[in-house]
Amino acid sequence: MSAVASYPILPAELFDETLDHLWDDPQALRACSLACRSWTPTTRLHLFRTVRLTSEASCTQLSSLISSTPAISRCVRKLTISAQYSGVGADDRAMEDDSWVNASAEIARAVGVHGRVNTLALSRLRWGSLAQDTRDAYEAVFKSVKTLLLFEVRFHASADVLQFLSAFPNLEELYFHAVSWDHESPAPTPSDSASDWLSTQPQSITADKMHLTYLFLDPRSSPTLVTEWILSHPSEQKLRTIQLCWREIDNTKSIGDLLKASGSSLERLQVEFPSGIAEEAVLHNHVSLVHNTSLRSLSFGGLDVTVDTSRTFLSNYLFPWVTLMLSDLQSPFLRDITFELETPDAAGLQVLDWARIDAELSKREFAGLTLRFYVNCGSCTRGSKTEEAIRAEITTRLPGFENRGTLRVSCI
């Protein structure tokens, strides 16, 4: 009787590592799943880790898969619900084609039971227009979500936004992009703040602690509403990264309060004030960085020298709030400062307060700092005289800093 040939048996960990390298190749993962039954759990995890629903058909397909193989629902980590626009209404507002989202209710119930969805993305839908049964189904999903991305989501009233956000007890990262609401909710007190509204709500809404570490607010949303909501959770303000574009020129105190509340937890800050800052805010230093003693990276975006709001009448220089914020820097950990400027030519840069900028950044504690300028000079081509003039203008204006740090200028 001939001996049966023996083959070396590779450790299971080696197979898993190989399959992990195929995480972004669905076709290869499906082939591996068909090739070996023992590989199915790993391939299934990668295939269904990220689920994107874009139509009723996609909801039906996934529901059928979960019904036949319930283990799939345990694999979902990121769930995206993305509707589209179907046209423009009589009020010139885009109309969301989001009625099909109700078909995702069963999926939400299935994945919510396991508490493993850590990222939820919603786009182009009206939350208040969904069936109550659908909204209830998603509440179980909310409890495990750590990263929430809202893109062009519309609510009925501002209070609905606060109630929605307060349903995420473990939220760590919030992306708030072009979120809107049709009506302002009546204020429970004359101050009309988010903290006042929360104080009137059931204890179940406000009992959970906040864990936010990352906040992104874009200009098409109301940053004040979200900022006041965060400030209403004083025990858990540990934001490490803030990216915001602030258009509410008459209410910059909220951002100052947020920076103060973040304190030494804040490590990265990116700010943009396209509408400028009111004279009173500059005089009273509403946007002080004095409390952010662990700041590692600071970025000033949207600095357009051609816009009238780039200055206030109390200053002969552009962007007086920038130099004011630089003078408040107290962090010994600061390693990177970025300026994003827009100017048609080098002459537009001459009215910045370069002497003060150089003096602030030449301090001994900022030795080794990298200072970056990204300058949008319109139609100028790479290597053109305009680009050379801009580089020369910035370089010659910062002689003190050049002796202590690294200066990089890029024209885009």
Coordinates of C-alpha atoms in Angstrom, one line a residue, residues 82-360:
S82 CA -26.6 58.0 1.1
A83 CA -29.6 59.4 -0.7
Q84 CA -29.6 61.7 -3.8
Y85 CA -31.5 64.7 -5.0
S86 CA -34.5 64.2 -7.3
G87 CA -34.8 67.8 -8.5
V88 CA -35.5 71.3 -7.2
G89 CA -38.7 72.4 -5.4
A90 CA -40.7 75.6 -5.8
D91 CA -38.6 77.3 -3.2
D92 CA -35.4 76.6 -5.2
R93 CA -34.3 74.1 -2.6
A94 CA -33.0 70.7 -3.7
M95 CA -35.5 67.9 -3.1
E96 CA -34.2 64.8 -1.3
D97 CA -35.1 61.4 -2.8
D98 CA -35.0 59.7 0.6
S99 CA -38.2 57.7 1.0
W100 CA -36.4 54.5 0.4
V101 CA -34.3 54.9 3.6
N102 CA -37.3 53.5 5.5
A103 CA -36.4 50.1 3.8
S104 CA -33.2 50.1 5.9
A105 CA -35.0 49.8 9.2
E106 CA -34.6 46.0 9.4
I107 CA -30.9 46.3 8.7
A108 CA -30.5 48.8 11.5
R109 CA -32.3 46.5 13.9
A110 CA -30.1 43.6 12.9
V111 CA -26.7 45.4 13.2
G112 CA -27.8 47.4 16.2
V113 CA -28.3 44.3 18.4
H114 CA -24.6 43.6 18.3
G115 CA -23.4 47.1 19.1
R116 CA -20.4 46.9 16.7
V117 CA -21.2 49.8 14.3
N118 CA -18.6 52.4 15.2
T119 CA -19.0 54.8 12.2
L120 CA -22.3 56.1 10.8
A121 CA -22.5 58.4 7.8
L122 CA -25.8 60.0 6.7
S123 CA -26.1 62.2 3.6
R124 CA -28.8 64.1 1.7
L125 CA -31.8 63.0 3.7
R126 CA -34.5 64.5 5.9
W127 CA -34.3 62.9 9.3
G128 CA -37.7 64.2 10.4
S129 CA -39.4 62.8 7.3
L130 CA -38.4 59.2 8.0
A131 CA -41.0 56.9 9.6
Q132 CA -41.0 56.8 13.3
D133 CA -40.3 53.1 13.1
T134 CA -37.2 53.7 11.1
R135 CA -35.9 56.3 13.5
D136 CA -36.5 54.0 16.5
A137 CA -34.6 51.2 14.7
Y138 CA -31.5 53.4 14.4
E139 CA -31.4 54.3 18.1
A140 CA -29.7 50.9 18.9
V141 CA -27.1 51.7 16.2
F142 CA -26.4 55.2 17.7
K143 CA -25.3 53.7 21.1
S144 CA -22.1 52.2 19.7
V145 CA -21.2 54.9 17.2
K146 CA -17.9 56.7 17.8
T147 CA -17.7 58.6 14.5
L148 CA -20.7 60.4 13.0
L149 CA -20.6 62.1 9.6
L150 CA -23.6 64.3 8.6
F151 CA -23.6 65.6 5.1
E152 CA -26.5 67.8 3.9
V153 CA -28.9 66.3 6.4
R154 CA -32.0 68.3 7.1
F155 CA -34.0 68.4 10.3
H156 CA -37.4 70.0 11.1
A157 CA -36.3 72.2 13.9
S158 CA -33.1 73.2 15.7
A159 CA -34.2 71.3 18.8
D160 CA -34.4 68.1 16.7
V161 CA -30.7 68.5 15.9
L162 CA -29.8 68.6 19.6
Q163 CA -32.0 65.7 20.4
F164 CA -30.5 63.7 17.6
L165 CA -26.9 64.4 18.7
S166 CA -27.7 63.6 22.3
A167 CA -28.6 60.1 21.2
F168 CA -24.9 59.2 20.7
P169 CA -23.5 58.5 24.2
N170 CA -20.1 57.2 22.9
L171 CA -19.5 59.8 20.2
E172 CA -15.8 60.7 19.7
E173 CA -15.7 62.3 16.3
L174 CA -18.3 64.6 14.7
Y175 CA -18.3 65.8 11.1
F176 CA -21.1 68.4 10.7
H177 CA -21.3 69.4 7.0
A178 CA -24.1 71.5 5.6
V179 CA -26.6 70.4 8.2
S180 CA -29.7 72.5 8.2
W181 CA -33.2 72.8 9.8
D182 CA -36.4 74.4 8.6
H183 CA -37.4 76.1 11.8
E184 CA -35.8 77.6 14.9
S185 CA -37.2 76.0 18.1
P186 CA -38.8 78.2 20.6
A187 CA -36.4 79.2 23.3
P188 CA -37.2 78.0 26.9
T189 CA -35.6 81.1 28.2
P190 CA -34.6 84.4 26.6
S191 CA -31.0 83.3 26.1
D192 CA -32.1 80.7 23.5
S193 CA -29.0 78.5 24.1
A194 CA -28.5 74.8 23.6
S195 CA -27.7 74.3 27.3
D196 CA -31.0 75.9 28.2
W197 CA -32.8 73.5 25.9
L198 CA -31.0 70.5 27.3
S199 CA -31.9 71.4 30.8
T200 CA -35.6 71.0 29.9
Q201 CA -35.2 67.5 28.4
P202 CA -35.7 64.1 30.1
Q203 CA -32.7 62.9 32.1
S204 CA -32.2 60.0 29.7
I205 CA -31.0 62.4 27.0
T206 CA -28.4 64.3 29.1
A207 CA -27.3 61.5 31.4
D208 CA -24.6 60.1 29.2
K209 CA -21.2 61.8 29.2
M210 CA -19.6 63.2 26.1
H211 CA -16.3 61.8 24.8
L212 CA -15.8 64.1 21.8
T213 CA -12.1 64.4 20.7
Y214 CA -12.6 65.6 17.0
L215 CA -15.0 68.2 15.7
F216 CA -15.5 69.4 12.1
L217 CA -17.9 72.3 11.4
D218 CA -18.3 73.7 7.9
P219 CA -19.6 77.2 7.0
R220 CA -23.0 76.0 5.7
S221 CA -24.1 74.7 9.2
S222 CA -24.7 76.8 12.3
P223 CA -21.6 76.4 14.4
T224 CA -23.1 78.2 17.3
L225 CA -25.8 75.5 17.9
V226 CA -23.3 72.6 18.0
T227 CA -20.7 74.6 20.0
E228 CA -23.3 75.4 22.7
W229 CA -24.4 71.8 22.7
I230 CA -20.8 70.7 23.4
L231 CA -20.4 73.4 26.1
S232 CA -23.5 72.0 27.8
H233 CA -21.4 68.9 28.7
P234 CA -18.7 70.5 30.9
S235 CA -17.4 67.2 32.4
E236 CA -16.2 65.7 29.1
Q237 CA -14.8 68.5 26.9
K238 CA -11.6 66.8 25.7
L239 CA -11.5 67.9 22.1
R240 CA -8.1 67.1 20.7
T241 CA -8.8 68.3 17.1
I242 CA -11.0 71.2 16.0
Q243 CA -11.6 72.1 12.3
L244 CA -14.1 74.9 11.8
C245 CA -15.2 77.6 9.3
W246 CA -17.0 80.3 11.3
R247 CA -19.3 82.7 9.4
E248 CA -21.4 84.0 12.3
I249 CA -19.4 87.2 12.7
D250 CA -21.6 88.5 15.5
N251 CA -21.2 85.5 17.7
T252 CA -17.5 84.6 18.1
K253 CA -17.7 84.3 21.9
S254 CA -19.0 80.7 21.5
I255 CA -15.8 79.6 19.7
G256 CA -13.7 81.4 22.4
D257 CA -15.6 79.5 25.1
L258 CA -15.0 76.3 23.2
L259 CA -11.3 76.9 22.9
K260 CA -11.1 77.7 26.6
A261 CA -13.1 74.6 27.6
S262 CA -10.9 72.4 25.4
G263 CA -7.9 73.8 27.4
S264 CA -4.8 71.6 27.4
S265 CA -6.5 68.7 25.6
L266 CA -6.5 70.6 22.3
E267 CA -3.6 69.5 20.0
R268 CA -4.7 70.5 16.5
L269 CA -6.7 73.6 15.5
Q270 CA -7.8 74.7 12.0
V271 CA -9.8 77.9 11.8
E272 CA -11.3 80.0 9.0
F273 CA -13.2 83.2 9.4
P274 CA -14.5 84.0 5.8
S275 CA -16.7 86.8 7.1
G276 CA -14.0 88.3 9.3
I277 CA -14.3 89.0 13.0
A278 CA -16.2 91.9 14.6
E279 CA -14.2 94.8 16.1
E280 CA -15.5 93.9 19.6
A281 CA -14.3 90.3 19.3
V282 CA -10.8 91.6 18.4
L283 CA -10.8 94.1 21.2
H284 CA -12.0 91.6 23.8
N285 CA -9.9 88.8 22.4
H286 CA -12.8 86.3 22.1
V287 CA -10.6 83.8 20.2
S288 CA -7.7 83.5 22.7
L289 CA -5.4 80.5 22.6
V290 CA -3.9 81.2 26.0
H291 CA -5.5 78.1 27.5
N292 CA -4.5 75.7 24.8
T293 CA -1.1 74.8 26.3
S294 CA -0.7 71.5 24.5
L295 CA -1.3 72.8 20.9
R296 CA 0.9 71.0 18.4
S297 CA -0.6 72.3 15.1
L298 CA -2.3 75.5 14.2
S299 CA -3.8 76.4 10.8
F300 CA -5.4 79.6 9.5
G301 CA -7.5 79.0 6.4
G302 CA -9.4 81.2 4.0
L303 CA -7.2 84.3 4.3
D304 CA -8.3 86.2 1.2
V305 CA -6.6 89.6 0.9
T306 CA -9.1 90.9 -1.6
V307 CA -12.1 90.6 0.7
D308 CA -13.2 93.7 2.6
T309 CA -13.9 91.7 5.8
S310 CA -10.2 90.7 5.9
R311 CA -9.6 93.8 8.1
T312 CA -11.4 95.7 10.8
F313 CA -11.3 99.5 11.0
L314 CA -9.3 99.4 14.2
S315 CA -6.3 98.0 12.3
N316 CA -4.3 99.1 9.3
Y317 CA -3.3 95.5 8.7
L318 CA -5.1 92.5 7.3
F319 CA -6.5 89.8 9.6
P320 CA -5.8 91.4 13.0
W321 CA -7.3 88.4 14.7
V322 CA -4.5 86.2 13.3
T323 CA -1.7 88.2 15.0
L324 CA -3.8 88.4 18.1
M325 CA -4.1 84.6 18.3
L326 CA -0.4 84.2 17.6
S327 CA 0.5 86.4 20.5
D328 CA -1.6 84.2 22.8
L329 CA 0.3 81.0 22.0
Q330 CA 1.6 79.3 25.2
S331 CA 2.3 75.8 24.0
P332 CA 5.8 74.4 24.2
F333 CA 4.7 71.5 22.0
L334 CA 3.8 73.6 18.9
R335 CA 5.6 72.2 15.8
D336 CA 3.6 73.4 12.8
I337 CA 1.7 76.6 11.8
T338 CA 0.0 76.9 8.4
F339 CA -1.3 79.9 6.6
E340 CA -3.6 79.5 3.6
L341 CA -3.6 82.8 1.7
E342 CA -5.3 84.0 -1.5
T343 CA -3.9 87.0 -3.3
P344 CA -3.6 88.0 -7.0
D345 CA 0.0 89.1 -6.6
A346 CA 2.8 89.8 -4.1
A347 CA 1.7 93.3 -3.5
G348 CA -1.4 92.0 -1.7
L349 CA 0.8 90.5 1.0
Q350 CA 2.4 93.8 2.0
V351 CA -0.4 94.9 4.2
L352 CA 0.0 92.0 6.7
D353 CA 1.5 92.8 10.0
W354 CA 4.7 91.0 9.2
A355 CA 6.8 92.6 11.9
R356 CA 4.5 91.3 14.6
I357 CA 4.1 87.9 13.0
D358 CA 7.9 87.6 12.9
A359 CA 8.3 88.8 16.4
E360 CA 5.8 86.3 17.8

